[in-house]
Amino acid sequence: MSSVNVSACEKFSINISSIAPDKSISHRSVMFSMLASGTSEITNFLRAEDTLNSLEIVKNLGANVTDDGETIKISSNGIQEPFEILDCGNSGTGMRLFCGLLSSANGHFVLTGDKYLRSRPMKRVTQPLRDIGAIIDGREDSNLAPLSIRGAALKAFDYTSKIASAQVKSCMILAALRADGKCTYTEPELSRDHTERMLKGMGASVEVDGLRTTVGPMKELLKPLKIRVPSDPSSAFFFAVAAAITPNASVVLEGITLNETRIEAFKALERMGADISYELRSDKYEPIGDITVKQAPLKAITVENNISWLIDELPALSIAFACAEGVSVVKNAEELRVKESDRISTVVDGLNACGIETTEYEDGYTVKGGTLKSASVDSDGDHRIAMSFIIAGLRCGMEVTDLECINTSFPNFFELLQKITTIKIS
Ligand code: S3P
């Protein structure tokens, strides 16, 4: 599967109940099961490369895992020193959270990943962990994987991060659970909060007060998780944009987490003029419900606050910018440069190839709405870039190359896309 040709699409009106399960919650569900006494039960786990790598790692760390294809059951007698190198594949979340989990565990652990992950910055977690006593090393003084961890006793901390990153926050919360006293972690803006919600639900002492999270050390093992993973708003958002840019289209996206730290991109699309409504259906660990998106004329917006709340959706949102009237502006988004690709340049280059005017800045870009033209765009190995430009193809037809990466987060993407347009994969 190296390239796809997508045809432009007529109006559509569909309900989608099988958007891929949430990636962030799936990673956490298998990792956190290692901290529980008894058996955790996870249904609707995301069976995509990134999260299956985390599941494999948990097995290598000695967890007892059974999987009947429906429910994954995990029980653990504590983290065991693994025989294998732990391969996180493409996943920054996997690598950074495992750093926090393993820094205090007995034994020696080596974390690696694919060529993209081995180029992404890890100092943001290895330095604060080293500062509290963790023994971690890696290339460029522990900034680049492979990382080697020798579990050690960790000191209590009061850490203020310069980056609004749920990966860094979660790493430090996991380390705090095994530190020798109460710890506090402060972030500059609230990042996604699944770790806090899930660990609290498991009985951990995790208190959130605005931007400050206080974690008490684990006195005993936690309660096992019983969780059905909701669908992923970041994956759902591709179909939200599809509906927003296709004349007379509408889509109902079912069973999505409505956690406010995750649906900011839908709010941005709403600000652009799309007709969007939310219906809450249940609330355990996370609020879960349906999101309906209907096409309406789009106008340009500026996006500069709470960037971490829509960091994964900015590539797809940029396709909506290209279809809007006026110049949209993205600011304060330097974190985009260290995602699965440098998403400022991959978005800007891709849009330029499609005949859209852009300006690139160190921390963002502008997009002047216009007429998208059919082009050939390479994903640069980044799943969200691949899927964003495939969605752009619904307007004008498109070839997108280097598609394997889509399997990291949304294996049934093409199956769903085929419900609204014709595609040719080769
Ligand atoms: C994630 C956090 C985000 C996001 C990533 C998943 C998580 O990264 O981009 O896809 O599950 O914690 P940062 O927290 O580093 O911004």
Coordinates of C-alpha atoms and ligand atoms in Angstrom, one line a residue:
M1 CA 0.0 0.0 0.0
S2 CA 2.2 2.8 -1.2
S3 CA -0.2 5.3 -2.8
V4 CA -3.9 6.1 -3.1
N5 CA -5.9 8.1 -5.7
V6 CA -8.9 9.7 -4.2
S7 CA -11.8 11.0 -6.3
A8 CA -13.6 14.2 -5.6
C9 CA -16.9 13.6 -3.8
E10 CA -20.5 14.5 -4.1
K11 CA -22.7 15.3 -1.1
F12 CA -23.0 12.5 1.6
S13 CA -24.9 11.9 4.7
I14 CA -23.7 9.1 7.0
N15 CA -23.4 7.9 10.6
I16 CA -20.1 6.4 11.6
S17 CA -20.0 4.2 14.6
S18 CA -16.6 2.6 14.0
I19 CA -14.1 5.5 14.2
A20 CA -10.9 4.0 15.5
P21 CA -10.7 3.8 19.3
D22 CA -8.8 6.5 21.1
K23 CA -5.1 6.1 20.8
S24 CA -4.1 8.0 24.0
I25 CA -6.5 6.1 26.2
S26 CA -5.6 2.7 24.6
H27 CA -1.9 3.3 25.4
R28 CA -2.6 4.3 28.9
S29 CA -5.1 1.4 29.6
V30 CA -2.5 -1.3 29.0
M31 CA 0.3 0.6 30.7
F32 CA -1.7 1.5 33.8
S33 CA -2.9 -2.1 34.1
M34 CA 0.7 -2.9 35.2
L35 CA 0.0 -0.8 38.4
A36 CA -3.1 -2.7 39.5
S37 CA -3.7 -5.7 41.6
G38 CA -6.2 -8.0 39.9
T39 CA -7.2 -8.1 36.3
S40 CA -7.9 -5.1 34.2
E41 CA -10.4 -5.5 31.4
I42 CA -10.2 -3.3 28.3
T43 CA -12.7 -3.4 25.4
N44 CA -12.6 -1.5 22.2
F45 CA -8.8 -1.3 22.5
L46 CA -7.2 0.4 19.4
R47 CA -5.7 -2.4 17.4
A48 CA -3.3 -0.2 15.5
E49 CA 0.5 -0.4 15.3
D50 CA 1.3 2.2 18.0
T51 CA -1.0 0.7 20.6
L52 CA -0.3 -2.9 19.7
N53 CA 3.4 -2.1 20.3
S54 CA 2.5 -0.9 23.8
L55 CA 0.6 -4.1 24.4
E56 CA 3.6 -6.1 23.3
I57 CA 5.8 -4.1 25.6
V58 CA 3.5 -4.8 28.5
K59 CA 3.8 -8.5 27.8
N60 CA 7.6 -8.2 27.6
L61 CA 7.4 -6.6 31.0
G62 CA 5.8 -9.8 32.4
A63 CA 2.1 -9.0 32.3
N64 CA -0.2 -11.8 31.8
V65 CA -2.4 -10.9 28.8
T66 CA -5.4 -12.7 27.4
D67 CA -7.3 -11.4 24.4
D68 CA -10.4 -13.0 22.9
G69 CA -10.6 -10.4 20.2
E70 CA -13.1 -8.5 22.2
T71 CA -11.8 -8.0 25.7
I72 CA -8.1 -7.7 26.6
K73 CA -7.5 -8.9 30.2
I74 CA -4.2 -7.9 31.8
S75 CA -2.9 -8.9 35.2
S76 CA 0.6 -8.2 36.5
N77 CA 2.9 -9.3 39.3
G78 CA 5.0 -6.2 39.0
I79 CA 7.3 -5.1 36.2
Q80 CA 9.8 -7.8 35.3
E81 CA 13.1 -7.1 33.6
P82 CA 12.5 -7.9 29.9
F83 CA 14.5 -10.3 27.7
E84 CA 13.7 -8.1 24.7
I85 CA 14.4 -4.5 23.6
L86 CA 11.1 -2.6 24.0
D87 CA 10.0 -1.3 20.6
C88 CA 7.6 1.6 20.6
G89 CA 7.5 1.8 16.8
N90 CA 6.3 5.3 15.8
S91 CA 4.9 6.3 19.1
G92 CA 6.1 9.2 21.1
T93 CA 3.4 8.6 23.7
G94 CA 4.6 5.0 24.1
M95 CA 8.2 6.0 24.6
R96 CA 7.7 8.9 26.9
L97 CA 5.1 7.3 29.1
F98 CA 7.2 4.1 29.4
C99 CA 10.1 6.2 30.5
G100 CA 8.1 7.4 33.5
L101 CA 6.8 4.0 34.3
L102 CA 10.1 2.2 34.1
S103 CA 12.4 4.7 35.7
S104 CA 11.6 3.4 39.1
A105 CA 11.2 -0.3 38.2
N106 CA 13.7 -3.0 39.2
G107 CA 15.9 -3.9 36.2
H108 CA 17.4 -2.6 32.9
F109 CA 15.2 -1.6 30.0
V110 CA 16.0 -0.5 26.5
L111 CA 13.4 1.5 24.6
T112 CA 13.6 2.0 20.8
G113 CA 11.4 3.0 17.9
D114 CA 11.3 3.5 14.1
K115 CA 13.6 6.0 12.3
Y116 CA 11.1 8.8 12.9
L117 CA 10.8 8.2 16.6
R118 CA 14.5 7.8 17.0
S119 CA 14.8 11.4 15.7
R120 CA 12.3 13.0 18.1
P121 CA 13.3 14.9 21.3
M122 CA 13.3 12.8 24.5
K123 CA 15.3 15.2 26.7
R124 CA 11.9 16.8 27.7
V125 CA 11.3 13.6 29.7
T126 CA 14.8 12.2 30.3
Q127 CA 16.1 15.5 31.9
P128 CA 13.4 15.9 34.6
L129 CA 13.6 12.2 35.3
R130 CA 17.4 12.4 35.7
D131 CA 16.9 15.4 38.0
I132 CA 15.0 13.2 40.4
G133 CA 17.4 10.3 40.3
A134 CA 16.5 8.3 37.3
I135 CA 19.4 6.5 35.5
I136 CA 18.7 7.1 31.8
D137 CA 20.9 7.4 28.8
G138 CA 20.7 7.7 25.1
R139 CA 22.2 9.3 22.0
E140 CA 23.0 13.0 22.4
D141 CA 23.1 12.9 26.1
S142 CA 19.7 11.1 26.4
N143 CA 17.8 13.2 23.9
L144 CA 17.5 10.5 21.3
A145 CA 16.4 6.9 21.4
P146 CA 17.4 4.1 21.8
L147 CA 17.1 4.9 25.5
S148 CA 18.6 2.8 28.2
I149 CA 17.0 2.9 31.7
R150 CA 18.3 1.3 34.9
G151 CA 15.4 1.5 37.5
A152 CA 16.3 3.6 40.5
A153 CA 14.9 5.3 43.6
L154 CA 13.2 8.5 42.6
K155 CA 13.0 11.7 44.7
A156 CA 9.8 13.7 45.2
F157 CA 9.7 16.8 43.0
D158 CA 8.0 20.1 42.3
Y159 CA 8.5 20.5 38.5
T160 CA 7.3 23.3 36.2
S161 CA 7.3 22.3 32.6
K162 CA 7.8 24.9 29.8
I163 CA 5.9 22.7 27.4
A164 CA 2.1 22.0 27.5
S165 CA 2.6 18.3 26.8
A166 CA 0.4 15.4 28.1
Q167 CA 3.2 13.1 27.3
V168 CA 5.7 14.9 29.5
K169 CA 3.0 15.4 32.2
S170 CA 2.0 11.7 32.1
C171 CA 5.6 10.6 32.3
M172 CA 6.2 12.6 35.4
I173 CA 2.9 11.6 37.0
L174 CA 3.9 7.9 36.5
A175 CA 7.3 8.6 38.0
A176 CA 5.6 10.5 40.9
L177 CA 3.6 7.4 41.9
R178 CA 6.9 5.7 42.9
A179 CA 8.7 8.8 44.2
D180 CA 9.6 9.1 47.9
G181 CA 7.0 11.8 48.7
K182 CA 4.3 14.1 47.4
C183 CA 5.1 15.5 44.0
T184 CA 3.7 18.5 42.0
Y185 CA 3.7 19.1 38.3
T186 CA 2.7 22.4 36.7
E187 CA 2.2 23.0 33.0
P188 CA 1.9 26.3 31.1
E189 CA -1.5 25.4 29.6
L190 CA -3.7 22.4 30.4
S191 CA -2.9 19.4 28.1
R192 CA -5.1 16.4 27.6
D193 CA -5.9 14.9 31.0
H194 CA -6.6 11.2 30.4
T195 CA -3.8 10.1 32.8
E196 CA -5.2 12.1 35.7
R197 CA -8.7 10.8 35.1
M198 CA -7.8 7.2 34.7
L199 CA -5.3 7.0 37.6
K200 CA -7.8 8.8 39.8
G201 CA -10.5 6.3 38.8
M202 CA -8.0 3.5 39.7
G203 CA -7.7 5.0 43.2
A204 CA -4.4 6.8 42.9
S205 CA -3.8 10.0 44.8
V206 CA -4.0 12.5 41.9
E207 CA -5.4 16.0 42.5
V208 CA -5.7 18.6 39.8
D209 CA -5.9 22.3 40.7
G210 CA -5.9 24.3 37.5
L211 CA -2.5 23.8 35.8
R212 CA -1.0 22.1 38.9
T213 CA -1.3 18.3 39.5
T214 CA -0.4 16.9 42.9
V215 CA 0.5 13.2 43.1
G216 CA 0.9 11.2 46.3
P217 CA 3.1 8.1 46.2
M218 CA 1.3 4.8 45.7
K219 CA 0.9 3.1 49.0
E220 CA -0.6 0.0 47.5
L221 CA -1.4 -1.4 44.1
L222 CA -4.3 0.4 42.3
K223 CA -7.8 -0.9 41.5
P224 CA -7.9 -2.7 38.1
L225 CA -9.3 -0.8 35.1
K226 CA -12.6 -1.8 33.6
I227 CA -12.8 0.4 30.5
R228 CA -14.4 0.6 27.1
V229 CA -12.2 2.9 25.1
P230 CA -14.2 5.6 23.4
S231 CA -13.6 6.5 19.7
D232 CA -10.8 8.9 19.0
P233 CA -11.8 12.6 18.3
S234 CA -8.5 13.1 16.4
S235 CA -9.4 10.3 14.0
A236 CA -13.1 11.4 13.9
F237 CA -11.9 14.9 12.9
F238 CA -10.9 13.7 9.4
F239 CA -14.5 12.9 8.7
A240 CA -15.6 16.1 10.4
V241 CA -13.5 18.1 7.9
A242 CA -14.7 15.9 5.1
A243 CA -18.3 16.9 5.9
A244 CA -17.4 20.5 6.5
I245 CA -15.8 21.0 3.0
T246 CA -18.3 18.9 0.9
P247 CA -21.4 20.7 -0.3
N248 CA -24.5 19.5 1.5
A249 CA -22.7 16.9 3.4
S250 CA -23.3 15.8 7.0
V251 CA -21.8 13.1 9.3
V252 CA -22.7 11.8 12.7
L253 CA -19.6 10.6 14.6
E254 CA -20.7 8.1 17.3
G255 CA -19.2 7.2 20.7
I256 CA -16.4 9.8 20.7
T257 CA -14.7 11.1 23.8
L258 CA -16.1 14.6 24.4
N259 CA -13.3 15.5 26.9
E260 CA -12.8 19.2 26.5
T261 CA -9.0 18.9 26.0
R262 CA -9.7 16.8 22.9
I263 CA -12.5 18.5 21.0
E264 CA -11.0 21.9 20.5
A265 CA -10.6 21.3 16.8
F266 CA -14.3 20.7 16.4
K267 CA -14.8 24.0 18.3
A268 CA -12.4 25.7 15.8
L269 CA -14.3 24.3 12.9
E270 CA -17.5 25.6 14.5
R271 CA -15.9 29.1 14.8
M272 CA -15.2 28.8 11.0
G273 CA -19.0 28.4 10.4
A274 CA -19.5 24.6 10.3
D275 CA -22.8 23.5 11.9
I276 CA -21.7 21.2 14.8
S277 CA -23.6 19.7 17.7
Y278 CA -22.6 17.4 20.6
E279 CA -24.8 14.8 22.4
L280 CA -23.5 13.4 25.7
R281 CA -24.3 9.6 26.0
S282 CA -22.3 8.4 29.0
D283 CA -19.6 9.5 31.5
K284 CA -17.2 7.0 33.0
Y285 CA -13.5 8.1 33.2
E286 CA -14.5 10.3 30.2
P287 CA -17.6 12.0 28.8
I288 CA -18.6 10.1 25.7
G289 CA -21.1 11.0 23.0
D290 CA -21.9 11.8 19.4
I291 CA -20.8 14.7 17.3
T292 CA -22.8 15.8 14.3
V293 CA -21.1 18.0 11.6
K294 CA -23.0 19.6 8.7
Q295 CA -21.4 21.6 5.9
A296 CA -21.8 25.4 5.9
P297 CA -19.8 28.2 4.3
L298 CA -16.4 28.4 6.1
K299 CA -14.5 31.6 7.0
A300 CA -10.9 32.0 8.1
I301 CA -10.0 32.1 11.8
T302 CA -6.9 32.6 14.0
V303 CA -5.7 29.8 16.2
E304 CA -3.3 30.8 19.0
N305 CA -4.5 29.5 22.4
N306 CA -4.7 26.1 23.9
I307 CA -2.6 24.7 21.0
S308 CA -2.0 21.4 22.8
W309 CA -5.8 20.8 22.6
L310 CA -5.7 20.6 18.9
I311 CA -2.1 19.8 18.1
D312 CA -3.0 16.5 16.4
E313 CA -5.9 18.0 14.4
L314 CA -4.1 21.0 12.9
P315 CA -3.1 19.3 9.7
A316 CA -6.8 18.4 9.0
L317 CA -8.0 21.7 10.2
S318 CA -5.6 23.3 7.7
I319 CA -7.5 21.6 4.9
A320 CA -10.6 23.4 6.1
F321 CA -8.6 26.6 6.2
A322 CA -7.7 26.0 2.5
C323 CA -11.5 25.8 1.7
A324 CA -12.5 28.9 3.8
E325 CA -12.8 32.5 2.8
G326 CA -9.9 34.6 4.0
V327 CA -6.5 34.0 5.6
S328 CA -6.3 31.7 8.6
V329 CA -3.5 32.1 11.0
V330 CA -1.8 29.5 13.3
K331 CA 0.5 30.9 16.1
N332 CA 2.3 29.5 19.2
A333 CA 2.5 26.1 17.5
E334 CA 6.2 25.3 17.5
E335 CA 5.4 21.9 19.0
L336 CA 4.1 20.9 15.5
R337 CA 7.7 20.8 14.4
V338 CA 8.5 17.8 16.6
K339 CA 5.5 15.6 15.9
E340 CA 5.6 12.5 13.6
S341 CA 6.9 14.9 11.0
D342 CA 7.7 18.6 11.1
R343 CA 4.0 19.4 10.6
I344 CA 4.5 23.0 9.9
S345 CA 6.6 22.3 6.8
T346 CA 4.6 19.1 5.7
V347 CA 1.3 21.0 5.9
V348 CA 2.7 24.1 4.2
D349 CA 4.5 22.1 1.4
G350 CA 1.4 20.0 0.8
L351 CA -0.9 22.9 0.6
N352 CA 1.4 24.7 -1.8
A353 CA 1.5 21.7 -4.0
C354 CA -2.3 21.9 -4.1
G355 CA -2.1 25.6 -5.3
I356 CA -2.9 27.2 -1.9
E357 CA -1.0 30.2 -0.7
T358 CA 0.7 29.9 2.7
T359 CA 3.3 31.7 4.8
E360 CA 5.6 29.7 7.1
Y361 CA 6.8 31.0 10.5
E362 CA 8.9 29.3 13.1
D363 CA 5.9 28.8 15.4
G364 CA 3.1 28.6 12.8
Y365 CA 1.8 29.5 9.4
T366 CA -1.0 31.2 7.5
V367 CA -3.3 29.7 4.9
K368 CA -5.2 31.7 2.3
G369 CA -8.4 30.1 1.4
G370 CA -8.7 29.3 -2.3
T371 CA -9.3 26.5 -4.8
L372 CA -7.6 23.2 -3.9
K373 CA -6.1 21.6 -7.0
S374 CA -5.3 18.0 -7.5
A375 CA -1.7 17.1 -6.7
S376 CA 0.6 14.3 -5.5
V377 CA 1.5 14.7 -1.8
D378 CA 3.9 12.5 0.2
S379 CA 3.0 11.9 3.8
D380 CA 6.7 12.0 5.0
G381 CA 5.7 8.9 7.1
D382 CA 3.2 10.9 9.1
H383 CA -0.3 9.3 9.5
R384 CA -2.1 12.6 10.1
I385 CA -0.5 14.3 7.0
A386 CA -1.5 11.3 4.9
M387 CA -5.1 11.3 6.0
S388 CA -5.4 15.1 5.9
F389 CA -4.4 15.3 2.2
I390 CA -6.6 12.3 1.4
I391 CA -9.5 14.3 2.8
A392 CA -8.4 17.4 0.7
G393 CA -8.9 15.1 -2.3
L394 CA -12.6 15.0 -1.6
R395 CA -12.7 18.5 -3.1
C396 CA -10.5 18.0 -6.1
G397 CA -9.1 14.5 -6.4
M398 CA -5.6 13.7 -5.0
E399 CA -2.8 11.3 -5.0
V400 CA -1.2 10.6 -1.6
T401 CA 2.0 8.5 -1.3
D402 CA 3.6 6.7 1.7
L403 CA 0.5 5.3 3.4
E404 CA 1.7 2.6 5.7
C405 CA 1.8 5.1 8.5
I406 CA -2.0 5.2 8.6
N407 CA -1.9 1.9 10.3
T408 CA -0.3 3.5 13.4
S409 CA -3.6 5.1 14.4
F410 CA -6.6 4.4 12.1
P411 CA -6.5 1.0 10.4
N412 CA -10.1 1.1 9.1
F413 CA -9.7 4.7 7.6
F414 CA -10.0 3.5 4.0
E415 CA -12.9 1.2 4.8
L416 CA -14.8 4.3 6.1
L417 CA -13.6 6.6 3.3
Q418 CA -15.0 4.2 0.7
K419 CA -18.5 5.0 2.1
I420 CA -18.2 8.5 0.7
T421 CA -15.9 8.3 -2.3
T422 CA -14.1 6.1 -4.8
I423 CA -10.5 5.3 -4.0
K424 CA -7.8 3.4 -5.9
I425 CA -5.0 2.0 -3.7
S426 CA -1.8 0.6 -5.2
Ligands
S3P1 C1 -0.6 12.5 23.4 C2 -0.2 13.7 23.6 C3 0.1 14.7 22.5 C4 -0.3 14.2 21.2 C5 -0.1 12.7 20.9 C6 -0.8 11.9 22.0 C7 -0.8 11.6 24.5 O1 1.5 14.9 22.5 O2 0.3 14.9 20.1 O3 -0.6 12.3 19.7 O4 -1.4 10.5 24.4 O5 -0.4 12.0 25.7 P1 2.2 16.0 23.4 O6 1.6 15.8 24.8 O7 3.7 15.7 23.5 O8 1.9 17.3 22.8

